[in-house]
mmCIF file of C-alpha atoms and ligand atoms in Angstrom:
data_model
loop_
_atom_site.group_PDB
_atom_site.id
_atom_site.type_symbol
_atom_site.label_atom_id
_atom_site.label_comp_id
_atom_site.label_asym_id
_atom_site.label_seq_id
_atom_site.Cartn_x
_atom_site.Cartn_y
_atom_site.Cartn_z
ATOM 1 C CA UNK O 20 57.516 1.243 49.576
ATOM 2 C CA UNK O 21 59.574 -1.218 51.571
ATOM 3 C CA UNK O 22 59.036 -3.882 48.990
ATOM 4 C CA UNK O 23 60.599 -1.804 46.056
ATOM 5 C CA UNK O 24 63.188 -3.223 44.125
ATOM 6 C CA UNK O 25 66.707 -1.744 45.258
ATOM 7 C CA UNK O 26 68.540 -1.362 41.930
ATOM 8 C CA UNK O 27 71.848 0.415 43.201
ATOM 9 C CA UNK O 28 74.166 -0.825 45.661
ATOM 10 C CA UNK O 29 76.792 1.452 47.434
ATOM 11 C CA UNK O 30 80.104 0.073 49.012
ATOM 12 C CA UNK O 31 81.564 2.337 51.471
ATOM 13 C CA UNK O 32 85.240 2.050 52.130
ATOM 14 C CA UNK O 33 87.376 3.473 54.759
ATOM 15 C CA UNK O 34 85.965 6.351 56.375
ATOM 16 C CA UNK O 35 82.755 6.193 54.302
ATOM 17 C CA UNK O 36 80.298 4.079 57.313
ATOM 18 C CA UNK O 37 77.299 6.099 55.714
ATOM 19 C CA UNK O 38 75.207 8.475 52.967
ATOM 20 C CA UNK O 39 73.623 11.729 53.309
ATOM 21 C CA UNK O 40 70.465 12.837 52.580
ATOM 22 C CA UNK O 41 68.614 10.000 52.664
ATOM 23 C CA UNK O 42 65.623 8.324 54.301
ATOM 24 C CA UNK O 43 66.452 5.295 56.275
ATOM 25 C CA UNK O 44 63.705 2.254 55.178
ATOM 26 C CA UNK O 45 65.319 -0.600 56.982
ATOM 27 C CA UNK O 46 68.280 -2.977 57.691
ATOM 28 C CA UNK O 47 68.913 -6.297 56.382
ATOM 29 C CA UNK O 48 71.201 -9.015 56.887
ATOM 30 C CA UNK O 49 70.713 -11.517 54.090
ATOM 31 C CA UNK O 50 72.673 -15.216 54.593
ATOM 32 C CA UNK O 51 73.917 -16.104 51.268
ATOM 33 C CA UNK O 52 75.843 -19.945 50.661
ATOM 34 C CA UNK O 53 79.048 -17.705 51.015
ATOM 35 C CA UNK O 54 77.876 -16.380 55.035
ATOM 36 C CA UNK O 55 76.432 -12.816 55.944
ATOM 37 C CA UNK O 56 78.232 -9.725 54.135
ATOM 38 C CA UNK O 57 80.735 -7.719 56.190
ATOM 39 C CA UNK O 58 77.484 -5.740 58.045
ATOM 40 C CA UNK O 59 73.751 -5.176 57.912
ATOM 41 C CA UNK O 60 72.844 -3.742 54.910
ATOM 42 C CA UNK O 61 70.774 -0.400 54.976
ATOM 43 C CA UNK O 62 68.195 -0.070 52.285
ATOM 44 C CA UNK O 63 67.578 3.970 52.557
ATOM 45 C CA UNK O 64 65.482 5.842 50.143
ATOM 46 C CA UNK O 65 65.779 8.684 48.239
ATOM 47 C CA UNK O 66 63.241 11.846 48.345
ATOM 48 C CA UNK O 67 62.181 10.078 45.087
ATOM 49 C CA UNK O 68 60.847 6.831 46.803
ATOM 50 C CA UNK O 69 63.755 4.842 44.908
ATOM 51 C CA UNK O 70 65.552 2.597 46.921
ATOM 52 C CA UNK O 71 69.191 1.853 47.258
ATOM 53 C CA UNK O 72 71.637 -0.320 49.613
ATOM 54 C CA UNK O 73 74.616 1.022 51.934
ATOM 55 C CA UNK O 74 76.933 -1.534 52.569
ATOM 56 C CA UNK O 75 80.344 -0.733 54.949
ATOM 57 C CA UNK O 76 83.118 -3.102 53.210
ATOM 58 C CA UNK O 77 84.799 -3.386 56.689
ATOM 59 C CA UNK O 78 82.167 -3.963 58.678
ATOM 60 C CA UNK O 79 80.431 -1.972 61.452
ATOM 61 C CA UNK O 80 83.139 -0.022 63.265
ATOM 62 C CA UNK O 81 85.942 -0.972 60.677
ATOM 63 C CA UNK O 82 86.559 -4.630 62.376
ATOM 64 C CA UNK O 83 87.552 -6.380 58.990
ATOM 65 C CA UNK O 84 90.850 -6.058 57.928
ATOM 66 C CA UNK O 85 90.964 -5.986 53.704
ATOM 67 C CA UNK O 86 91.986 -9.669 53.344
ATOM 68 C CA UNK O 87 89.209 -10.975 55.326
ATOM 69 C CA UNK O 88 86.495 -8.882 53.618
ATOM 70 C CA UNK O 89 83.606 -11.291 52.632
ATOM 71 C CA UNK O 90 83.194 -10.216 49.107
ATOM 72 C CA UNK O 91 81.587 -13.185 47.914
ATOM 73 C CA UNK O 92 78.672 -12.896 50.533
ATOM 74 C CA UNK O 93 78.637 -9.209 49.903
ATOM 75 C CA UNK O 94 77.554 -9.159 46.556
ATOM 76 C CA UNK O 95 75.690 -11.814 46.694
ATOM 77 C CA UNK O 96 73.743 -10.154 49.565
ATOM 78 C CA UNK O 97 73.056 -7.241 47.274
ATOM 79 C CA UNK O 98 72.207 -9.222 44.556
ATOM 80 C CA UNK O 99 69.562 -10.871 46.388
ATOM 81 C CA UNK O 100 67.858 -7.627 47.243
ATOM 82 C CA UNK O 101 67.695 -6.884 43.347
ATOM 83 C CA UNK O 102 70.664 -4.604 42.923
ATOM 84 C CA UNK O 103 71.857 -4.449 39.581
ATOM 85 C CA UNK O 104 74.593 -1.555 39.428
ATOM 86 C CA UNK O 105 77.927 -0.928 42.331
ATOM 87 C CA UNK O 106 79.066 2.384 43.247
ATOM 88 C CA UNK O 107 81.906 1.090 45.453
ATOM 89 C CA UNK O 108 83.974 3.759 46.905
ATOM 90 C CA UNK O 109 87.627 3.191 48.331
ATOM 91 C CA UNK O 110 90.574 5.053 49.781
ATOM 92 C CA UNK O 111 93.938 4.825 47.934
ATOM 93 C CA UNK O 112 97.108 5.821 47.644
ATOM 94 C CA UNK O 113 98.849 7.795 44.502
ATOM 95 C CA UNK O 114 101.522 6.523 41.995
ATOM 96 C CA UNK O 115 101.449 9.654 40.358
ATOM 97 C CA UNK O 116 102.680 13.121 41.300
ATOM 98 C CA UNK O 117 99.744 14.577 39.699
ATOM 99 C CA UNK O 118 97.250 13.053 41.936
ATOM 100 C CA UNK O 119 97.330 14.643 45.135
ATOM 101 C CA UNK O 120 95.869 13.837 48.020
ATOM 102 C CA UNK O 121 92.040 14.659 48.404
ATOM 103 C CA UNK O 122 91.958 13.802 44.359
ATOM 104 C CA UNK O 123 88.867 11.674 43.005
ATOM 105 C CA UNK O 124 89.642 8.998 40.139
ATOM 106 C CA UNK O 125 87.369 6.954 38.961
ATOM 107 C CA UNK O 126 89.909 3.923 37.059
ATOM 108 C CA UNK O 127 89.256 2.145 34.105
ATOM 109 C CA UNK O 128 92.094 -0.996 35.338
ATOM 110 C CA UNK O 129 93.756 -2.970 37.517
ATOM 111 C CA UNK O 130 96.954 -4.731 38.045
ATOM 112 C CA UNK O 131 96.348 -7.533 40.159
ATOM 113 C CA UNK O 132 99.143 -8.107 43.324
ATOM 114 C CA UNK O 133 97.058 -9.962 45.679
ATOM 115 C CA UNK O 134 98.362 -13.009 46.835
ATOM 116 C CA UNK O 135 95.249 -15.837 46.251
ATOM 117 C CA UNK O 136 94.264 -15.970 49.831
ATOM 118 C CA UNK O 137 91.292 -14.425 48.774
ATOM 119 C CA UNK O 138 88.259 -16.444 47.559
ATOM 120 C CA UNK O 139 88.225 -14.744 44.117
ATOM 121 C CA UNK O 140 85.291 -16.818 42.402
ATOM 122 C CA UNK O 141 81.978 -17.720 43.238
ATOM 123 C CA UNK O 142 82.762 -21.261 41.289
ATOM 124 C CA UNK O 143 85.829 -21.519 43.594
ATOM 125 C CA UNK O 144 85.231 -25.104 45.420
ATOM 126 C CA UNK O 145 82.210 -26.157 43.072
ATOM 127 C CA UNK O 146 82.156 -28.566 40.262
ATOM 128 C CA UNK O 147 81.481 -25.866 37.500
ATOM 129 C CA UNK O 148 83.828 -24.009 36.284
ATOM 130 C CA UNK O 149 83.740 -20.165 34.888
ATOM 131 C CA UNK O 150 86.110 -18.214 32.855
ATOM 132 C CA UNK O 151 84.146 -14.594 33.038
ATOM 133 C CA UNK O 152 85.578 -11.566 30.618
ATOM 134 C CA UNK O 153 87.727 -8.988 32.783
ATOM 135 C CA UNK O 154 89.842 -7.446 29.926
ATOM 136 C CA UNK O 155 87.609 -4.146 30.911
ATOM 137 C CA UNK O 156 87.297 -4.555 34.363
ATOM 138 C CA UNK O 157 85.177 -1.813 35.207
ATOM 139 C CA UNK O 158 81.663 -0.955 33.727
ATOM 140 C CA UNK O 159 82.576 0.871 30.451
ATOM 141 C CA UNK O 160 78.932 2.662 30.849
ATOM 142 C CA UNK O 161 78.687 3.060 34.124
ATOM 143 C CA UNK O 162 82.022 4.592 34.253
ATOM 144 C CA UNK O 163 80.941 7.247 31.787
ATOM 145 C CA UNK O 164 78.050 7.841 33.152
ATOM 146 C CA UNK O 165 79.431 8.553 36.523
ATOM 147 C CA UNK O 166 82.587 10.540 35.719
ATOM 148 C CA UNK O 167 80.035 13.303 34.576
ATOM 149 C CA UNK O 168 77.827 13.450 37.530
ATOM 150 C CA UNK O 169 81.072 13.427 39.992
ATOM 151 C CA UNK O 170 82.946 16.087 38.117
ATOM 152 C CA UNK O 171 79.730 17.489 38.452
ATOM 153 C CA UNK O 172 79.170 17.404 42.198
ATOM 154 C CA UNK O 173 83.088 18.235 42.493
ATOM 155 C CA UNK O 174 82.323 21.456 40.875
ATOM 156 C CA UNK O 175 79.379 22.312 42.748
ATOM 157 C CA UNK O 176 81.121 21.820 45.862
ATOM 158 C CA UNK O 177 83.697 24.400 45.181
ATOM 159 C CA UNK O 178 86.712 23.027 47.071
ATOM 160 C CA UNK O 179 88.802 22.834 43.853
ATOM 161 C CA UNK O 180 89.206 18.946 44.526
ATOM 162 C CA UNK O 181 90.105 17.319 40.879
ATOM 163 C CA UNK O 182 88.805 14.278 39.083
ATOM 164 C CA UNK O 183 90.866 11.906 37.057
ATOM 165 C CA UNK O 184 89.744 9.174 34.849
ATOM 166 C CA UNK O 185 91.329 6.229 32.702
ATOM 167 C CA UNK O 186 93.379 5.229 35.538
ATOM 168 C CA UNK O 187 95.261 1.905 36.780
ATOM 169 C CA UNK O 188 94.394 1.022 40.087
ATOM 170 C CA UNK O 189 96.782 -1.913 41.692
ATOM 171 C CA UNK O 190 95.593 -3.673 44.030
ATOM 172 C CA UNK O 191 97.641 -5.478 46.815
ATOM 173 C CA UNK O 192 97.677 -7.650 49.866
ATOM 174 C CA UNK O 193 98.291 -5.429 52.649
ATOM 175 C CA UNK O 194 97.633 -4.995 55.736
ATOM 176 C CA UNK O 195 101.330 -3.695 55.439
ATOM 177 C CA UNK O 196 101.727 -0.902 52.792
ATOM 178 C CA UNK O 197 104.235 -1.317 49.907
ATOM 179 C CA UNK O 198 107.808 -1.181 50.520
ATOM 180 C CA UNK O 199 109.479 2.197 48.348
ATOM 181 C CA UNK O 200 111.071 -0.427 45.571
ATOM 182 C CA UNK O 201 107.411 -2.205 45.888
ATOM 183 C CA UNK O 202 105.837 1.455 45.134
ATOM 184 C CA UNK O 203 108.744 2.313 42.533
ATOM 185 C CA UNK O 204 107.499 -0.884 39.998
ATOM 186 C CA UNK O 205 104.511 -0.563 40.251
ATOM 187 C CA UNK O 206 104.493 3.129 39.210
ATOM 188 C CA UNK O 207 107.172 1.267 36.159
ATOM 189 C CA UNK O 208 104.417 -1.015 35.590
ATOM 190 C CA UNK O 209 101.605 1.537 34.368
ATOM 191 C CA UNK O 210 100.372 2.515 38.319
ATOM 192 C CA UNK O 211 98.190 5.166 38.914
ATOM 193 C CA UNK O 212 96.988 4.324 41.956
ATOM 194 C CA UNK O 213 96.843 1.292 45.102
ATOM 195 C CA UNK O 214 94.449 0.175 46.814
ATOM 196 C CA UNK O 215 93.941 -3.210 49.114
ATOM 197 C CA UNK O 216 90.023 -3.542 48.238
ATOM 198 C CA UNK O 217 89.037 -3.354 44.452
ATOM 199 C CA UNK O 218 90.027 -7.159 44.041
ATOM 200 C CA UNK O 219 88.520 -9.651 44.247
ATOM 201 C CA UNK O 220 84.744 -7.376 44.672
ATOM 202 C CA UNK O 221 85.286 -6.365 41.056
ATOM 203 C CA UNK O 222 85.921 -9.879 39.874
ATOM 204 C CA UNK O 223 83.275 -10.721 41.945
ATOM 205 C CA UNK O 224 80.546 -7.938 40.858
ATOM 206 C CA UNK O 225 81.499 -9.512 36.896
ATOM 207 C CA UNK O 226 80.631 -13.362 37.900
ATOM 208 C CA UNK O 227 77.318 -11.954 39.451
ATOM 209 C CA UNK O 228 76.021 -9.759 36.490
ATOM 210 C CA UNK O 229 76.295 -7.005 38.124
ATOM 211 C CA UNK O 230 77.662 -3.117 37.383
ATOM 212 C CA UNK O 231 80.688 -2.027 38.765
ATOM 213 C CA UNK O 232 82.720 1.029 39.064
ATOM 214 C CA UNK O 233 85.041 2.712 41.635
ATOM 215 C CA UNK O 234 84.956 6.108 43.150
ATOM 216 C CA UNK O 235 88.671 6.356 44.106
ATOM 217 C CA UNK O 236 89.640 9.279 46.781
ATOM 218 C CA UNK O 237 93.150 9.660 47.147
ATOM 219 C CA UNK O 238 94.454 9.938 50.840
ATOM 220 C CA UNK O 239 98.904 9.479 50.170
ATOM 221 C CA UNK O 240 101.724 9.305 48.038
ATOM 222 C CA UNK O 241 102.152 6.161 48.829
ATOM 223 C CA UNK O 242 106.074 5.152 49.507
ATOM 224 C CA UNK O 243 107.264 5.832 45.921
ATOM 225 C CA UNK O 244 108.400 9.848 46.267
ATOM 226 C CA UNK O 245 112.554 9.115 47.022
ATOM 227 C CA UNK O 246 112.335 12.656 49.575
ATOM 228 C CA UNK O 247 108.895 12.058 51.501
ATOM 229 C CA UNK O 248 108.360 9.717 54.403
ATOM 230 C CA UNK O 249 106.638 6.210 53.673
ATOM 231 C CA UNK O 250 102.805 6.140 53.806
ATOM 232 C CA UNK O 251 101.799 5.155 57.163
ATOM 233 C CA UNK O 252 97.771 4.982 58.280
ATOM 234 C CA UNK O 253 98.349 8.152 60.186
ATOM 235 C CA UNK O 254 98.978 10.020 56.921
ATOM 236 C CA UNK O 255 95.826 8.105 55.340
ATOM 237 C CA UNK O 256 93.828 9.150 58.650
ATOM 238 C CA UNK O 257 94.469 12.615 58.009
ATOM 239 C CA UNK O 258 93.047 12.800 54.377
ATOM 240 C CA UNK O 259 90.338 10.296 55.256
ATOM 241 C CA UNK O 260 87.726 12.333 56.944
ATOM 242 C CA UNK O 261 87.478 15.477 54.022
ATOM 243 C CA UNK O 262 87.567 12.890 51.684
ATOM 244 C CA UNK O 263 84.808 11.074 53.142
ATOM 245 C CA UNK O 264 82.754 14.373 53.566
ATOM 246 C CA UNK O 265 83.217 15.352 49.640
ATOM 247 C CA UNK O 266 82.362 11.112 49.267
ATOM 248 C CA UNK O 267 78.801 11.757 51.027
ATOM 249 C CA UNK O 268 78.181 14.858 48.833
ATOM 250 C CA UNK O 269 79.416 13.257 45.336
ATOM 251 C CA UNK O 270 77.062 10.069 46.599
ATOM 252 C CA UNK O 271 74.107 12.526 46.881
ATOM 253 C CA UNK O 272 74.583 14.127 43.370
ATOM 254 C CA UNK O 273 75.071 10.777 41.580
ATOM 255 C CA UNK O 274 71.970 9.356 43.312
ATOM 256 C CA UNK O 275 69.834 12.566 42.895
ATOM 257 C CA UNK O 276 70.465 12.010 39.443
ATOM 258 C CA UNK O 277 69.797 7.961 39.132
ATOM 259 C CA UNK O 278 66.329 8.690 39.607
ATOM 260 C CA UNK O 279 66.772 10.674 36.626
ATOM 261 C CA UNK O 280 68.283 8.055 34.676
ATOM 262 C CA UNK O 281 65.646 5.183 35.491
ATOM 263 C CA UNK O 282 62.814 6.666 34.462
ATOM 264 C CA UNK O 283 64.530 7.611 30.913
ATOM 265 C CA UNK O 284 66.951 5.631 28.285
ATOM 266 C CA UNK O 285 69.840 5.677 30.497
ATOM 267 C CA UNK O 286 68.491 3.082 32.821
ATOM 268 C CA UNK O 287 70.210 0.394 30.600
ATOM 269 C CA UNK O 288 73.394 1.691 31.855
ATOM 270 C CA UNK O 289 72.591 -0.084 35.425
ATOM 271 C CA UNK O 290 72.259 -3.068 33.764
ATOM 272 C CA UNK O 291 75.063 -3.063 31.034
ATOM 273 C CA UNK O 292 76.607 -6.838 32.582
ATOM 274 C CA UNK O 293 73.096 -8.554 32.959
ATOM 275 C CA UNK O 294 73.545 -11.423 30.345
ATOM 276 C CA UNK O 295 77.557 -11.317 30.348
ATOM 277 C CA UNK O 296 78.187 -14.786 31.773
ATOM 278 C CA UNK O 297 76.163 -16.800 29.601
ATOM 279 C CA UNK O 298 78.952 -17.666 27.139
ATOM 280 C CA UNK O 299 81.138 -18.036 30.043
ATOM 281 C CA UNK O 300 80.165 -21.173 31.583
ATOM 282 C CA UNK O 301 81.257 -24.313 30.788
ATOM 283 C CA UNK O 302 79.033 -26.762 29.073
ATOM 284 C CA UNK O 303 77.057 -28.907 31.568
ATOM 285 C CA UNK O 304 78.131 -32.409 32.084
ATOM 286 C CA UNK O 305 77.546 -35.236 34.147
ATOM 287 C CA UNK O 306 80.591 -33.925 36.756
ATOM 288 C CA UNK O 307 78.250 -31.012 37.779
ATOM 289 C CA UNK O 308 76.672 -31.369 41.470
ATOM 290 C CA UNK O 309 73.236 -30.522 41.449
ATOM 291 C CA UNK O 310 74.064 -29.294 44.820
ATOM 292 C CA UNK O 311 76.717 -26.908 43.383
ATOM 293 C CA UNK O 312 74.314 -25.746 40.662
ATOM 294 C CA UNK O 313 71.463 -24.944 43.550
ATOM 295 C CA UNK O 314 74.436 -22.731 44.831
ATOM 296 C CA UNK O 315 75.184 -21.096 41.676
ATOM 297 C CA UNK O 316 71.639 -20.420 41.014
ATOM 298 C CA UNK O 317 71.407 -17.876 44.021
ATOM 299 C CA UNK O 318 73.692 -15.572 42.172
ATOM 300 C CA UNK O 319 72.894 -16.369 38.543
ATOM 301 C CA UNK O 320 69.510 -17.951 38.711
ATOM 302 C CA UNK O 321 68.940 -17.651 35.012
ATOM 303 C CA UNK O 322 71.688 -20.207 34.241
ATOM 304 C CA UNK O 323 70.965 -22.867 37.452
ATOM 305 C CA UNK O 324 67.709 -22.952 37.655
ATOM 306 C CA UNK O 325 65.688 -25.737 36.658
ATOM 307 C CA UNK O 326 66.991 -28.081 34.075
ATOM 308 C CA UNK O 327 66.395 -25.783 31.293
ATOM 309 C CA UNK O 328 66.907 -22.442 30.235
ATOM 310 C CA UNK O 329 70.735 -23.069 30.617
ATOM 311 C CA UNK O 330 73.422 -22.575 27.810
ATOM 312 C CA UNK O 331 75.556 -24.592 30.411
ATOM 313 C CA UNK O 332 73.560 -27.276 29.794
ATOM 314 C CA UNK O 333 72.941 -27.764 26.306
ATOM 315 C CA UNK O 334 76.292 -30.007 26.052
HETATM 316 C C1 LIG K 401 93.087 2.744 55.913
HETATM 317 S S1 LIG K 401 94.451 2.524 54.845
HETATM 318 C C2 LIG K 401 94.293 1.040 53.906
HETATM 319 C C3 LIG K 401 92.898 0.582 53.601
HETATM 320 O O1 LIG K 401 92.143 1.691 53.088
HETATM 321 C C4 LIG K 401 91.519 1.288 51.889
HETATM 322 O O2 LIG K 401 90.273 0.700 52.266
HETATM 323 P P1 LIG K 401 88.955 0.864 51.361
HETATM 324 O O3 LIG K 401 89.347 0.425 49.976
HETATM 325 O O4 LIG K 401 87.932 -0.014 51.960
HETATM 326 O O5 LIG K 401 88.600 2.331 51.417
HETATM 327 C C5 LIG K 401 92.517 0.304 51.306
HETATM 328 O O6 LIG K 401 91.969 -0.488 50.273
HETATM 329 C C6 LIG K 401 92.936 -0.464 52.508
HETATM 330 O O7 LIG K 401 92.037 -1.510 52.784
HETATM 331 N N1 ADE K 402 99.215 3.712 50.052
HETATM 332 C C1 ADE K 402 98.210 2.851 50.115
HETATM 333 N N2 ADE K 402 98.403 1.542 49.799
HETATM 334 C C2 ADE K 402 97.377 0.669 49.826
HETATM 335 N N3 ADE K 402 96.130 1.000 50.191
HETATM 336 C C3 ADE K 402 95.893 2.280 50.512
HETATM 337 N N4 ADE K 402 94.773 2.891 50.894
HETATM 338 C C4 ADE K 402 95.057 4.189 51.096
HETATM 339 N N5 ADE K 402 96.364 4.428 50.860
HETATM 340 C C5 ADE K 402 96.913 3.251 50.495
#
């Protein structure tokens, strides 16, 4: 059993350090060419037998701040233990009265507002260079498929919380929160919600082939409402922990039900990206390291492998 392939990941966020219901297998710290991901990664196992991988995006007791996440090694690290598919989950504020706090959204795009002082790319610093799709930056089917199964495990849990879809999530530098006329545009701008974490891991998850959506749980107003106080992290604190709890039980519904969806059509869904980059690399030529390529490979293996086998290399 320990040697099954682990085909979902899960990203916890703020308050989320771990899943219910779920046998623990083991713990595994892969080294990837980008370093180790922000903690050990726990491979747990369903009542099933199927795998999947718990990952804390801040590291063991919360001890990376959201610029210094290492994204690059994070996926990577999944990747290399087979995942195909990201259920990320993240705290965030709300650009929209309609969203309250304790709200689930599950976005469809984002509005980029960090500040490039986070390694966005995988071909950052390498002699190859990339230009991967991101008009839809989200898994279209993956999306779908998951905004069922959480309205789903919303309902069954009774507390009334709500689920929104087709969202905008923007994400921004932090670690300070937006300033009110900061808040204001970006509500002007098509806003739904904010976040400091979806970017660059969803960038990231497209480069690697791999799945991606966001389970969003809305903890603030943010700084936008002209008669409420600013968001500070007290305000997120208070939200944080019920959210967290409804998290754990949406994470056991949607994984209850994966095992459903692997052993029937819907397993494509997990894999909607695999093949996505191919047209997205540019032509090999004599300018490419083979040491850069070797790097490459341990993300995308089917395009730097070997001297064949490569669109990138039939220049
Ligand atoms: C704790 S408030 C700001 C912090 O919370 C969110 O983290 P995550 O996305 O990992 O849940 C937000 O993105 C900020 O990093
Ligand atoms: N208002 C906010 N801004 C940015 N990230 C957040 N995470 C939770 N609330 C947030």
């Amino acid at each position: 059993m320990a040697d099954e392939k682990v085909l979902i990941g899960i990203i916890g966020g703020s308050g989320l350090y771990h899943v219910d219901n779920l046998t623990f297998v083991k713990s595994v710290n892969p080294e990837t060419p980008w370093g180790h991901p922000s903690s050990p990664i726990t491979i747990a196992a369903l009542p099933s037998g199927t795998q999947i991988a718990f990952l804390t995006r801040h590291g063991v007791g919360h001890s990376i701040n959201p610029s210094s996440v290492p994204s690059r090694a994070n996926l990577a690290a999944l990747k290399s233990l087979g995942v195909r598919a990201i259920i990320a989950f993240s705290a965030v504020g709300s650009l929209r009265e309609e969203i309250s706090p304790g709200s689930f959204v599950i976005p469809t795009q984002i509005i980029d507002r960090t500040k490039g002082i986070r390694p966005a790319s995988f071909f950052e610093g390498t002699s190859i260079v990339a230009h991967a799709m991101f008009g839809d930056p989200f898994s279209n089917k993956l999306v779908k498929w998951l905004e069922g199964r959480v309205q789903k495990a919303l309902d069954a849990e009774g507390r009334g919380v709500k689920l929104f879809t087709d969202k905008t999530i923007v994400c921004m530098e932090g670690p300070q929160f937006s300033t009110r006329a900061e808040s204001i545009m970006y509500r002007q701008w098509g806003g739904d919600l904010i976040n400091m974490s979806v970017l660059p891991e969803a960038k990231l998850a497209r480069e690697a082939e791999l799945s991606y959506a966001l389970i969003a749980t809305a903890t603030d107003y943010d700084s936008w409402r002209p008669q409420s106080d600013a968001v500070t992290a007290a305000e997120v604190f208070k939200t944080l922990k019920a959210n967290a709890d409804t998290s754990r039980l949406v994470a056991a519904t949607v994984l209850d039900d994966l095992q459903a969806a692997l052993t029937n059509d819907e397993a494509s869904i997990f894999l909607e990206e695999v093949g996505g980059m191919k047209f997205s690399i540019m032509p090999r030529s004599v300018k490419q390291k083979a040491e850069d390529r070797q790097k490459l490979a341990f993300i995308l293996p089917e395009y730097f492998t070997g001297e064949e086998g490569h669109h990138a290399g039939s220049a």
